[in-house]
Amino acid sequence: MTEPNLELSPIGNCQVSALIDEAAGFVWGCVPRVDGDPVFCSLLNGDRQDEGVWRFELEGQVSATQHYVRNTPILVTRLEAEDGSALDIYDFAPRFERSGRMYRPVAFIRIARPVSGAPRLRVRLAPMRNYGEELSKTTSGTNHIRYQLGDQTMRLTTDAPVGYILEDCSYRVESDQHFFLGPDEPFVGNIRSEVRRMEANTKKYWQHWVRGLHIPLEWQEEVIRAAIALKLCQHEETGAIVAALTTSIPEAPGSQRNWDYRFCWIRDSYYTVQALNRLGALDVLEKYLAYLRNIIDQARGGQIQPLYSVMGLAELHEFEAENLAGYRGNGPVRIGNAAYTQVQYDCYGQIVMPTAQAFFDTRLLRMADERDFTHLEEVGEAAWAKHDKPDAGLWEFRTRQEVHTYSAVMCWAACDRLSKVAGQLGKADRVAFWKERAETIRAKIDAEAWSEEDGHYVASFESNYLDASLLQMVELRYLKPDDERFLATFEAVERELRRGDHMLRYAAEDDFGAPETAFNVCTFWLIEALHLTGRSEEARKMFEAMLEHTTQSGLLSEDLDYDTGELWGNFPQTYSLVGIINSAGHLSKSWSEVR
């Protein structure tokens, strides 16, 4: 039994997703959606890695290699045995237009295709229920097996020998075999022809989606892979975007920093749609704006939470899954996230900024109108009321509150963007109103967050520590990159938080002690700041160094051990993938150079 690692490859269809290890094992996957019960939980199952898994094992196997079908999340794993026999495993979740709507069922498809010799295959399908409490109960028919997963039942339909699967026996594979694990209903049509049709249509969908992206000249494969993974993090039914597909991968071993990231953070989602919008992926933005409108309606001018469920539910009670040992035994495994009870006032700016685009962008199917502006002004009023009030901040401190500079700047951004939207709508009085409020907030920030003693901005109005979010003052257009105040702040942040080619989010102790790993998005913020302040060659070298830490699937988790280079934290992390896209866009040569 090998120790779990984050060398994982995601598949999905914007309804369900799974993470597949290097040897074609489903080690993480939840149903009926990303925040559901992890029926595949081997990744967090300690010594019980043969439970909560769907694994294809070749008899006498000596190697496994993987790649994605170009510009898709269809994963191909080649398993090779010592006798020279080999087979390919194709994994995907079906997604394509059918009957005038997107077909994206709660279903996973696997195809085993013999390549050479006489491969003997063992199929181990052992889903669990109730967060690793027990294996599912099974019943079977001529060509299917039913798995009782608590309140939900799934059915495996296959043209492989069902008895061999039930008995965990190896058998000779002489022709392609097809596996459809989906809803508990009869599979309509011939499984061979239907699964192959789904494979072709899913491939066509994703390659056409990628074809519409406006990618940089350099690092195309890296950007495309990051973009696909970001799209897989959207729950299309509601438009919500989750921060990651996993829960409780610790930020560092033994740190207890184990959080459930399968929810929609307003902050993370803002950065995600911003990055995808730069690539022209308006479908993700449009669906997310619909999600935001629902959140704003429910708040009715009141408190906006930092995160919600993918269905927009407000209460995300946190508890520990006692039957799961945790990643490499690093428990606890947390389900839910108590951060929903926190106040984080940066969320107001992160609602206004993506929504503001809808008043300007004529490509959108539904442009925003004056009714939307009325509702958005309610968010702006909240930003104005809270801009100088203590909150938990973007790093979600659980035991203290301060007036965080990043939150105040985001509140400024909310008012600043509302003045621009008002101008677009021809509302001169509201332009003046919101511009005045933005200027008042700016004056407050400059008075309280600027340290005359140290000669730079600090992370909060009450303290003089630094954090990496100060580098976002340029991205948010609060300062220009050549502003002496930004240059001084950048110098201080780099001096205190940079660790070689990596960046801490902060160095001060928090609720769990001093941070032990670099926060990957902060490293990308550093790369962007280097480029914007004229140190582009250094930025390129650092970016290339970061890309060397990606998994073979081209992705990153949240954190990285800056001494060993090992990835930690939930995976794949949207923040980190945004960093890949944005940095590539900043640093790439222009397309005009090859025209």
Coordinates of C-alpha atoms in Angstrom, one line a residue:
M1 CA 0.0 0.0 0.0
T2 CA 1.5 3.3 -1.1
E3 CA 1.1 6.5 0.9
P4 CA -1.5 8.9 -0.5
N5 CA -0.3 12.0 -2.4
L6 CA -1.7 14.8 -4.4
E7 CA -0.6 13.5 -7.7
L8 CA -4.2 13.4 -8.7
S9 CA -6.2 14.1 -11.9
P10 CA -9.7 15.4 -11.8
I11 CA -12.6 14.5 -14.1
G12 CA -16.1 15.9 -13.9
N13 CA -19.1 17.4 -15.7
C14 CA -20.0 20.4 -13.5
Q15 CA -22.4 18.2 -11.5
V16 CA -20.1 15.5 -10.1
S17 CA -16.3 15.1 -10.0
A18 CA -13.7 12.6 -9.1
L19 CA -10.0 12.6 -8.4
I20 CA -8.0 9.7 -9.9
D21 CA -4.6 8.7 -8.7
E22 CA -1.6 7.7 -10.8
A23 CA -2.7 4.1 -11.1
A24 CA -6.3 4.8 -12.3
G25 CA -7.9 4.6 -8.9
F26 CA -10.9 6.8 -8.0
V27 CA -9.7 7.9 -4.6
W28 CA -12.0 10.9 -4.1
G29 CA -15.5 11.6 -5.4
C30 CA -18.8 12.8 -3.8
V31 CA -22.4 12.3 -4.8
P32 CA -24.9 13.7 -5.8
R33 CA -22.6 16.8 -6.0
V34 CA -19.3 18.1 -4.9
D35 CA -20.4 18.8 -1.3
G36 CA -22.1 15.4 -0.9
D37 CA -21.1 12.2 0.8
P38 CA -17.6 11.0 -0.5
V39 CA -18.5 7.6 -1.7
F40 CA -14.9 7.4 -3.0
C41 CA -12.9 8.4 0.1
S42 CA -9.8 6.3 -0.1
L43 CA -7.7 9.5 -0.1
L44 CA -8.7 10.2 3.5
N45 CA -9.3 6.6 4.6
G46 CA -6.0 5.9 6.3
D47 CA -5.1 2.2 6.3
R48 CA -8.4 1.3 4.6
Q49 CA -7.3 2.4 1.1
D50 CA -9.1 -0.6 -0.5
E51 CA -12.4 0.8 0.7
G52 CA -14.0 3.9 -0.8
V53 CA -12.2 3.3 -4.1
W54 CA -12.8 2.2 -7.7
R55 CA -9.6 0.7 -8.9
F56 CA -8.6 -1.1 -12.1
E57 CA -5.6 -3.3 -11.5
L58 CA -3.6 -5.2 -14.1
E59 CA -2.2 -8.6 -13.1
G60 CA 1.5 -8.3 -12.9
Q61 CA 1.4 -4.5 -13.3
V62 CA 4.7 -2.8 -13.4
S63 CA 3.9 0.7 -14.6
A64 CA 1.2 3.3 -15.2
T65 CA 1.3 6.5 -17.2
Q66 CA -1.4 9.1 -17.7
H67 CA -2.4 11.9 -20.0
Y68 CA -5.6 13.8 -20.9
V69 CA -7.2 13.7 -24.3
R70 CA -6.2 17.1 -25.7
N71 CA -8.2 20.0 -24.4
T72 CA -10.6 17.8 -22.4
P73 CA -10.9 16.4 -18.9
I74 CA -11.0 12.9 -20.4
L75 CA -8.2 11.0 -18.6
V76 CA -6.3 8.1 -20.2
T77 CA -4.2 5.8 -18.0
R78 CA -2.1 3.1 -19.6
L79 CA -1.4 0.1 -17.3
E80 CA 1.4 -2.2 -18.4
A81 CA 2.3 -5.6 -17.0
E82 CA 5.6 -7.5 -16.8
D83 CA 4.6 -9.9 -19.6
G84 CA 4.2 -6.9 -22.0
S85 CA 0.4 -6.8 -21.9
A86 CA -1.2 -3.4 -21.6
L87 CA -4.6 -1.7 -21.5
D88 CA -5.8 1.9 -21.5
I89 CA -8.4 3.2 -19.0
Y90 CA -10.5 6.1 -20.3
D91 CA -12.2 8.1 -17.5
F92 CA -14.7 10.9 -17.8
A93 CA -18.1 12.2 -16.6
P94 CA -20.5 12.7 -19.6
R95 CA -21.2 16.3 -20.5
F96 CA -22.8 17.5 -23.8
E97 CA -26.0 19.1 -25.2
R98 CA -28.9 16.7 -25.6
S99 CA -32.6 17.5 -26.1
G100 CA -32.0 21.2 -25.9
R101 CA -30.2 21.1 -22.5
M102 CA -26.9 20.1 -21.0
Y103 CA -26.7 16.4 -20.2
R104 CA -24.5 16.2 -17.0
P105 CA -25.8 13.3 -15.0
V106 CA -24.6 12.1 -11.6
A107 CA -22.5 9.5 -13.5
F108 CA -19.0 8.3 -14.1
I109 CA -17.8 6.4 -17.2
R110 CA -14.8 4.1 -17.5
I111 CA -13.7 2.3 -20.6
A112 CA -11.0 -0.4 -20.5
R113 CA -9.3 -0.9 -23.9
P114 CA -6.8 -3.7 -24.4
V115 CA -3.6 -2.4 -26.2
S116 CA -1.3 -5.4 -26.3
G117 CA -0.9 -9.0 -25.2
A118 CA -3.5 -10.7 -23.0
P119 CA -4.1 -8.3 -20.1
R120 CA -5.8 -9.7 -17.0
L121 CA -7.8 -7.1 -15.1
R122 CA -9.2 -6.9 -11.6
V123 CA -11.9 -4.4 -11.0
R124 CA -12.3 -3.3 -7.4
L125 CA -15.5 -1.1 -6.9
A126 CA -16.1 -0.5 -3.2
P127 CA -18.0 2.7 -2.6
M128 CA -18.8 3.8 1.0
R129 CA -21.6 5.6 2.7
N130 CA -22.0 8.1 5.5
Y131 CA -18.5 9.6 5.4
G132 CA -16.6 6.3 5.5
E133 CA -18.8 4.6 8.1
E134 CA -19.3 1.4 6.0
L135 CA -19.2 -0.1 2.6
S136 CA -22.3 0.1 0.5
K137 CA -24.8 -2.7 0.3
T138 CA -25.0 -4.4 -3.1
T139 CA -27.5 -6.3 -5.2
S140 CA -27.0 -7.4 -8.8
G141 CA -28.6 -8.4 -12.0
T142 CA -27.5 -9.9 -15.3
N143 CA -25.4 -6.8 -16.4
H144 CA -25.6 -4.5 -13.5
I145 CA -24.7 -4.0 -9.8
R146 CA -26.7 -1.7 -7.5
Y147 CA -24.9 0.1 -4.7
Q148 CA -27.0 1.4 -1.8
L149 CA -25.4 4.7 -0.7
G150 CA -27.5 5.9 2.2
D151 CA -30.4 8.0 0.7
Q152 CA -29.1 7.4 -2.8
T153 CA -28.6 4.3 -4.9
M154 CA -26.3 4.1 -7.9
R155 CA -26.2 1.4 -10.6
L156 CA -23.2 0.1 -12.4
T157 CA -24.1 -1.0 -15.9
T158 CA -21.4 -2.9 -17.8
D159 CA -20.6 -5.4 -20.5
A160 CA -17.8 -6.8 -18.3
P161 CA -18.6 -10.0 -16.4
V162 CA -20.5 -8.9 -13.4
G163 CA -19.6 -12.0 -11.3
Y164 CA -15.9 -11.2 -11.6
I165 CA -16.5 -7.7 -10.3
L166 CA -18.6 -8.9 -7.4
E167 CA -16.0 -11.6 -6.5
D168 CA -13.0 -9.3 -6.9
C169 CA -11.5 -11.7 -9.4
S170 CA -9.1 -11.0 -12.2
Y171 CA -10.1 -12.0 -15.8
R172 CA -8.8 -11.7 -19.3
V173 CA -9.8 -8.6 -21.3
E174 CA -10.2 -9.5 -25.0
S175 CA -12.2 -6.5 -26.2
D176 CA -13.2 -3.0 -25.0
Q177 CA -15.3 -3.0 -21.8
H178 CA -17.6 -0.2 -20.7
F179 CA -18.7 0.8 -17.3
F180 CA -21.4 3.4 -16.5
L181 CA -21.9 4.2 -12.8
G182 CA -25.0 6.4 -12.6
P183 CA -28.5 6.7 -11.5
D184 CA -30.4 3.7 -10.3
E185 CA -32.5 3.3 -13.5
P186 CA -32.3 0.9 -16.5
F187 CA -29.6 1.9 -18.9
V188 CA -31.3 2.7 -22.2
G189 CA -29.7 1.3 -25.4
N190 CA -26.6 -0.8 -26.0
I191 CA -24.0 0.1 -23.5
R192 CA -21.1 -0.2 -25.9
S193 CA -22.6 2.1 -28.5
E194 CA -24.1 4.5 -26.0
V195 CA -21.0 4.9 -24.0
R196 CA -18.9 5.5 -27.1
R197 CA -21.4 8.1 -28.3
M198 CA -21.1 9.8 -24.9
E199 CA -17.3 9.7 -25.1
A200 CA -17.3 11.4 -28.6
N201 CA -19.9 14.0 -27.6
T202 CA -18.1 14.8 -24.3
K203 CA -14.8 15.2 -26.2
K204 CA -16.5 17.5 -28.7
Y205 CA -18.1 19.6 -26.0
W206 CA -14.8 20.3 -24.2
Q207 CA -12.7 20.9 -27.3
H208 CA -15.2 23.4 -28.6
W209 CA -15.3 25.1 -25.2
V210 CA -11.5 25.4 -25.1
R211 CA -11.5 26.6 -28.7
G212 CA -13.4 29.7 -27.6
L213 CA -10.8 30.7 -25.0
H214 CA -8.4 33.7 -25.6
I215 CA -5.2 32.2 -24.4
P216 CA -1.7 33.7 -24.2
L217 CA 0.9 32.7 -26.7
E218 CA 3.2 31.0 -24.1
W219 CA 2.2 28.4 -21.6
Q220 CA -0.9 27.4 -23.6
E221 CA -1.2 23.9 -22.2
E222 CA -0.8 25.1 -18.6
V223 CA -3.5 27.8 -19.0
I224 CA -5.9 25.4 -20.8
R225 CA -5.5 22.8 -18.1
A226 CA -6.1 25.4 -15.3
A227 CA -9.1 26.8 -17.1
I228 CA -10.7 23.3 -17.5
A229 CA -10.1 22.6 -13.8
L230 CA -11.7 25.9 -12.8
K231 CA -14.8 25.1 -14.9
L232 CA -15.0 21.7 -13.2
C233 CA -15.2 23.6 -9.9
Q234 CA -18.5 25.3 -10.9
H235 CA -21.8 23.6 -9.9
E236 CA -23.6 24.5 -13.0
E237 CA -27.1 24.0 -11.7
T238 CA -26.8 27.1 -9.5
G239 CA -23.6 28.8 -10.8
A240 CA -21.7 28.4 -7.5
I241 CA -18.0 27.9 -7.7
V242 CA -16.3 25.9 -5.0
A243 CA -12.8 26.7 -3.7
A244 CA -11.6 23.1 -4.2
L245 CA -13.0 19.6 -4.8
T246 CA -11.7 18.2 -1.5
T247 CA -12.0 18.6 2.3
S248 CA -9.4 18.4 5.0
I249 CA -6.1 18.1 3.1
P250 CA -4.0 19.8 5.7
E251 CA -2.0 23.0 5.0
A252 CA 1.0 21.2 6.7
P253 CA 1.4 17.8 8.3
G254 CA 0.0 17.8 11.9
S255 CA -1.1 21.4 11.6
Q256 CA -4.8 20.8 12.3
R257 CA -5.4 23.4 9.5
N258 CA -7.9 21.0 7.8
W259 CA -10.8 22.7 6.2
D260 CA -13.7 21.8 4.0
Y261 CA -13.3 23.8 0.8
R262 CA -16.3 22.3 -1.1
F263 CA -18.3 25.5 -0.8
C264 CA -18.6 28.8 -2.6
W265 CA -16.5 31.5 -1.1
I266 CA -17.5 34.9 -2.5
R267 CA -13.8 35.9 -2.5
D268 CA -12.4 32.8 -4.3
S269 CA -15.2 32.9 -6.8
Y270 CA -14.5 36.6 -7.7
Y271 CA -10.9 35.7 -8.5
T272 CA -12.0 32.6 -10.5
V273 CA -14.5 34.5 -12.7
Q274 CA -12.0 37.3 -13.1
A275 CA -9.4 34.9 -14.5
L276 CA -11.8 33.0 -16.7
N277 CA -13.2 36.3 -18.0
R278 CA -9.7 37.3 -19.1
L279 CA -9.8 34.1 -21.2
G280 CA -13.3 34.9 -22.6
A281 CA -15.1 32.1 -20.7
L282 CA -18.3 34.1 -20.2
D283 CA -20.5 31.1 -19.6
V284 CA -18.9 30.7 -16.1
L285 CA -19.4 34.4 -15.3
E286 CA -23.0 34.4 -16.5
K287 CA -24.0 31.4 -14.3
Y288 CA -22.1 32.8 -11.3
L289 CA -23.8 36.2 -11.6
A290 CA -27.1 34.4 -11.4
Y291 CA -25.9 32.7 -8.2
L292 CA -24.9 36.1 -6.8
R293 CA -28.3 37.6 -7.6
N294 CA -29.9 34.9 -5.5
I295 CA -27.5 35.6 -2.7
I296 CA -28.2 39.3 -2.8
D297 CA -32.0 38.7 -2.9
Q298 CA -31.7 36.5 0.2
A299 CA -29.6 39.0 2.1
R300 CA -32.2 41.7 1.5
G301 CA -29.6 44.4 2.2
G302 CA -28.3 42.6 5.3
Q303 CA -25.2 40.7 6.1
I304 CA -23.4 38.9 3.3
Q305 CA -21.6 35.7 4.5
P306 CA -18.1 34.9 3.2
L307 CA -19.3 31.6 1.9
Y308 CA -22.4 29.6 1.1
S309 CA -23.3 26.1 0.0
V310 CA -23.4 25.4 -3.8
M311 CA -27.2 25.6 -3.4
G312 CA -26.9 29.0 -1.8
L313 CA -27.7 27.7 1.7
A314 CA -26.4 29.8 4.6
E315 CA -25.8 27.3 7.4
L316 CA -22.8 25.1 6.9
H317 CA -22.4 23.5 10.3
E318 CA -19.0 22.1 10.9
F319 CA -18.4 18.6 12.3
E320 CA -15.8 15.9 12.2
A321 CA -16.1 12.7 10.2
E322 CA -15.0 10.2 12.9
N323 CA -14.7 7.2 10.5
L324 CA -12.1 8.9 8.2
A325 CA -8.5 8.9 9.4
G326 CA -7.5 11.9 7.3
Y327 CA -4.9 12.5 4.6
R328 CA -1.9 10.4 5.7
G329 CA -3.5 10.0 9.1
N330 CA -3.6 13.8 9.5
G331 CA -7.1 14.3 11.0
P332 CA -9.5 15.5 11.7
V333 CA -11.7 15.3 8.5
R334 CA -14.0 18.3 8.7
I335 CA -17.4 18.4 7.0
G336 CA -19.0 21.9 6.8
N337 CA -17.1 25.1 7.6
A338 CA -17.7 27.3 10.6
A339 CA -16.3 30.3 8.7
Y340 CA -19.9 30.9 7.5
T341 CA -20.5 32.5 10.9
Q342 CA -17.7 35.0 10.4
V343 CA -17.9 38.6 9.2
Q344 CA -15.5 39.3 6.3
Y345 CA -16.2 42.6 4.8
D346 CA -14.1 42.2 1.6
C347 CA -17.0 40.2 0.2
Y348 CA -18.9 43.4 -0.6
G349 CA -16.3 44.5 -3.1
Q350 CA -16.1 40.9 -4.5
I351 CA -19.8 41.0 -5.2
V352 CA -19.9 44.4 -6.8
M353 CA -16.8 44.0 -9.1
P354 CA -17.9 40.9 -11.2
T355 CA -21.5 42.2 -11.3
A356 CA -20.3 45.6 -12.5
Q357 CA -19.1 44.0 -15.8
A358 CA -22.7 43.0 -16.6
F359 CA -23.6 46.7 -17.0
F360 CA -20.9 47.1 -19.7
D361 CA -20.4 43.8 -21.5
T362 CA -22.8 43.6 -24.5
R363 CA -21.7 40.0 -25.2
L364 CA -23.7 38.7 -22.2
L365 CA -27.1 37.1 -22.8
R366 CA -28.5 39.0 -19.8
M367 CA -27.1 42.4 -19.2
A368 CA -27.7 44.1 -15.9
D369 CA -30.3 46.9 -15.7
E370 CA -31.5 49.6 -13.3
R371 CA -33.2 47.0 -11.1
D372 CA -29.9 45.3 -10.6
F373 CA -28.2 48.6 -9.9
T374 CA -30.8 49.2 -7.1
H375 CA -29.9 45.9 -5.5
L376 CA -26.2 46.4 -6.0
E377 CA -26.4 49.8 -4.2
E378 CA -27.7 47.9 -1.2
V379 CA -24.4 45.9 -1.2
G380 CA -22.5 49.2 -1.6
E381 CA -24.4 50.6 1.4
A382 CA -23.1 47.6 3.4
A383 CA -19.6 48.2 2.2
W384 CA -19.8 51.8 3.3
A385 CA -21.2 50.9 6.7
K386 CA -18.5 48.3 7.3
H387 CA -15.4 49.7 5.7
D388 CA -13.8 50.7 9.0
K389 CA -15.2 47.9 11.2
P390 CA -13.3 44.9 12.5
D391 CA -13.7 41.5 10.7
A392 CA -12.0 38.1 10.5
G393 CA -10.2 39.2 7.3
L394 CA -9.5 37.2 4.1
W395 CA -7.3 34.7 6.1
E396 CA -10.4 33.9 8.3
F397 CA -8.8 34.2 11.7
R398 CA -11.0 32.3 14.1
T399 CA -10.0 34.0 17.4
R400 CA -9.5 37.7 16.7
Q401 CA -10.9 40.6 14.6
E402 CA -9.2 43.7 13.3
V403 CA -9.9 46.3 10.7
H404 CA -8.1 44.6 7.9
T405 CA -6.6 46.8 5.1
Y406 CA -7.6 44.3 2.4
S407 CA -11.2 44.4 3.5
A408 CA -11.2 48.2 3.6
V409 CA -9.7 48.4 0.1
M410 CA -12.4 46.0 -1.1
C411 CA -15.1 48.2 0.4
W412 CA -13.4 51.2 -1.4
A413 CA -13.5 49.1 -4.7
A414 CA -17.3 48.5 -4.2
C415 CA -18.0 52.2 -4.0
D416 CA -15.6 53.1 -6.8
R417 CA -17.1 50.6 -9.2
L418 CA -20.6 51.7 -8.3
S419 CA -19.7 55.2 -9.3
K420 CA -18.6 53.9 -12.7
V421 CA -21.8 51.8 -13.1
A422 CA -23.8 54.9 -12.3
G423 CA -22.0 56.7 -15.0
Q424 CA -22.8 54.0 -17.5
L425 CA -26.5 54.3 -16.6
G426 CA -26.4 58.1 -16.9
K427 CA -27.1 58.7 -13.2
A428 CA -24.9 61.8 -12.5
D429 CA -26.2 62.2 -8.9
R430 CA -25.2 58.6 -8.0
V431 CA -21.8 59.0 -9.7
A432 CA -21.1 61.9 -7.3
F433 CA -22.6 60.0 -4.4
W434 CA -20.5 56.9 -4.7
K435 CA -17.4 58.7 -5.8
E436 CA -17.5 60.8 -2.6
R437 CA -17.9 57.7 -0.5
A438 CA -15.0 56.0 -2.2
E439 CA -12.8 59.1 -1.6
T440 CA -13.8 59.1 2.1
I441 CA -12.8 55.4 2.4
R442 CA -9.5 56.0 0.7
A443 CA -8.7 58.8 3.1
K444 CA -9.5 56.5 6.0
I445 CA -7.2 53.8 4.6
D446 CA -4.4 56.2 4.0
A447 CA -4.7 57.6 7.5
E448 CA -5.0 54.3 9.3
A449 CA -3.2 51.6 7.2
W450 CA -0.1 53.7 6.3
S451 CA 2.6 53.5 8.9
E452 CA 4.7 56.6 9.0
E453 CA 7.2 54.9 11.3
D454 CA 7.8 52.0 8.9
G455 CA 7.1 53.8 5.7
H456 CA 4.7 51.4 4.1
Y457 CA 1.1 50.1 4.4
V458 CA 0.3 47.5 7.0
A459 CA -2.2 44.6 7.1
S460 CA -4.6 46.1 9.6
F461 CA -5.5 49.4 11.2
E462 CA -4.6 48.2 14.6
S463 CA -1.3 46.3 14.0
N464 CA 1.9 46.8 12.1
Y465 CA 2.3 43.3 10.6
L466 CA 2.4 42.6 6.9
D467 CA 0.5 40.2 4.7
A468 CA 0.6 39.3 1.0
S469 CA -2.8 40.8 0.3
L470 CA -1.2 44.2 0.3
L471 CA 0.2 43.3 -3.1
Q472 CA -3.4 43.4 -4.4
M473 CA -3.7 47.1 -4.1
V474 CA -2.4 47.4 -7.7
E475 CA -4.7 44.7 -9.1
L476 CA -7.7 46.5 -7.4
R477 CA -6.6 49.8 -8.9
Y478 CA -6.2 51.4 -5.5
L479 CA -2.6 52.2 -6.4
K480 CA -0.5 52.3 -9.5
P481 CA 2.5 50.0 -9.7
D482 CA 4.9 53.0 -9.9
D483 CA 3.4 54.7 -6.8
E484 CA 6.1 55.2 -4.3
R485 CA 3.8 54.0 -1.5
F486 CA 3.3 50.7 -3.3
L487 CA 7.0 50.3 -4.1
A488 CA 7.8 50.8 -0.4
T489 CA 5.1 48.3 0.7
F490 CA 6.2 45.8 -1.9
E491 CA 9.8 46.0 -0.7
A492 CA 8.7 45.4 2.9
V493 CA 6.3 42.5 2.0
E494 CA 9.0 40.8 -0.1
R495 CA 11.6 41.2 2.6
E496 CA 9.4 39.7 5.3
L497 CA 7.3 37.1 3.6
R498 CA 9.4 35.8 0.7
R499 CA 11.0 32.4 1.1
G500 CA 13.2 31.7 -1.9
D501 CA 10.8 31.4 -4.9
H502 CA 7.8 31.2 -2.6
M503 CA 5.6 33.5 -0.6
L504 CA 3.9 33.2 2.8
R505 CA 0.5 34.8 3.3
Y506 CA 1.8 36.2 6.6
A507 CA 4.5 35.3 9.0
A508 CA 2.9 36.3 12.3
E509 CA 1.4 33.6 14.5
D510 CA -2.3 32.9 14.1
D511 CA -4.9 30.7 15.8
F512 CA -2.8 27.6 15.0
G513 CA 0.7 29.0 15.4
A514 CA 3.1 30.2 12.7
P515 CA 2.4 29.2 9.1
E516 CA 4.7 26.4 8.0
T517 CA 4.0 26.4 4.2
A518 CA 3.9 28.9 1.4
F519 CA 0.4 29.9 0.1
N520 CA 0.6 29.4 -3.6
V521 CA -1.7 32.2 -4.8
C522 CA 0.5 34.6 -2.8
T523 CA 3.5 33.4 -4.7
F524 CA 1.6 34.3 -7.9
W525 CA 0.8 37.7 -6.5
L526 CA 4.5 38.2 -5.9
I527 CA 5.2 37.1 -9.5
E528 CA 2.7 39.7 -10.8
A529 CA 4.1 42.4 -8.6
L530 CA 7.6 41.7 -9.8
H531 CA 6.4 42.0 -13.4
L532 CA 4.5 45.2 -12.8
T533 CA 7.4 46.9 -11.1
G534 CA 9.8 46.2 -14.0
R535 CA 11.4 42.9 -12.8
S536 CA 9.9 40.8 -15.5
E537 CA 12.8 38.4 -16.1
E538 CA 12.9 37.5 -12.4
A539 CA 9.1 37.1 -12.5
R540 CA 9.4 34.7 -15.5
K541 CA 12.0 32.6 -13.8
M542 CA 9.9 32.4 -10.7
F543 CA 6.8 31.5 -12.7
E544 CA 8.6 28.7 -14.5
A545 CA 9.8 27.4 -11.1
M546 CA 6.2 27.3 -9.8
L547 CA 5.1 25.4 -12.9
E548 CA 7.7 22.7 -12.0
H549 CA 5.7 22.0 -8.8
T550 CA 2.4 21.3 -10.7
T551 CA 1.1 17.7 -10.7
Q552 CA 1.3 15.7 -13.9
S553 CA -2.3 16.9 -14.5
G554 CA -0.9 20.5 -14.6
L555 CA -2.6 21.6 -11.3
L556 CA -1.7 22.9 -7.9
S557 CA -3.1 22.6 -4.4
E558 CA -3.4 25.4 -1.9
D559 CA 0.0 25.2 -0.2
L560 CA 3.6 24.2 -0.8
D561 CA 6.4 23.2 1.5
Y562 CA 9.0 25.7 0.5
D563 CA 11.8 23.5 1.7
T564 CA 10.8 20.2 0.1
G565 CA 8.5 21.4 -2.7
E566 CA 5.8 19.0 -1.7
L567 CA 2.2 20.1 -2.2
W568 CA -0.2 20.4 0.7
G569 CA -3.7 21.7 1.2
N570 CA -7.0 21.1 -0.7
F571 CA -6.8 20.2 -4.4
P572 CA -7.2 21.5 -7.0
Q573 CA -7.3 24.9 -5.4
T574 CA -9.0 27.6 -7.5
Y575 CA -6.8 30.4 -6.1
S576 CA -3.7 28.6 -7.3
L577 CA -5.1 27.9 -10.8
V578 CA -6.1 31.6 -11.1
G579 CA -2.5 32.4 -10.4
I580 CA -1.3 30.3 -13.3
I581 CA -3.7 32.0 -15.7
N582 CA -3.1 35.5 -14.5
S583 CA 0.7 35.2 -14.4
A584 CA 0.8 33.6 -17.9
G585 CA -1.2 36.5 -19.2
H586 CA 1.1 39.0 -17.7
L587 CA 4.3 37.4 -18.8
S588 CA 3.6 35.8 -22.1
K589 CA 5.0 37.2 -25.3
S590 CA 2.4 38.8 -27.6
W591 CA 0.7 36.9 -30.4
S592 CA 1.8 39.7 -32.7
E593 CA 5.3 38.3 -32.4
V594 CA 4.4 35.3 -34.5
R595 CA 2.0 36.9 -36.9

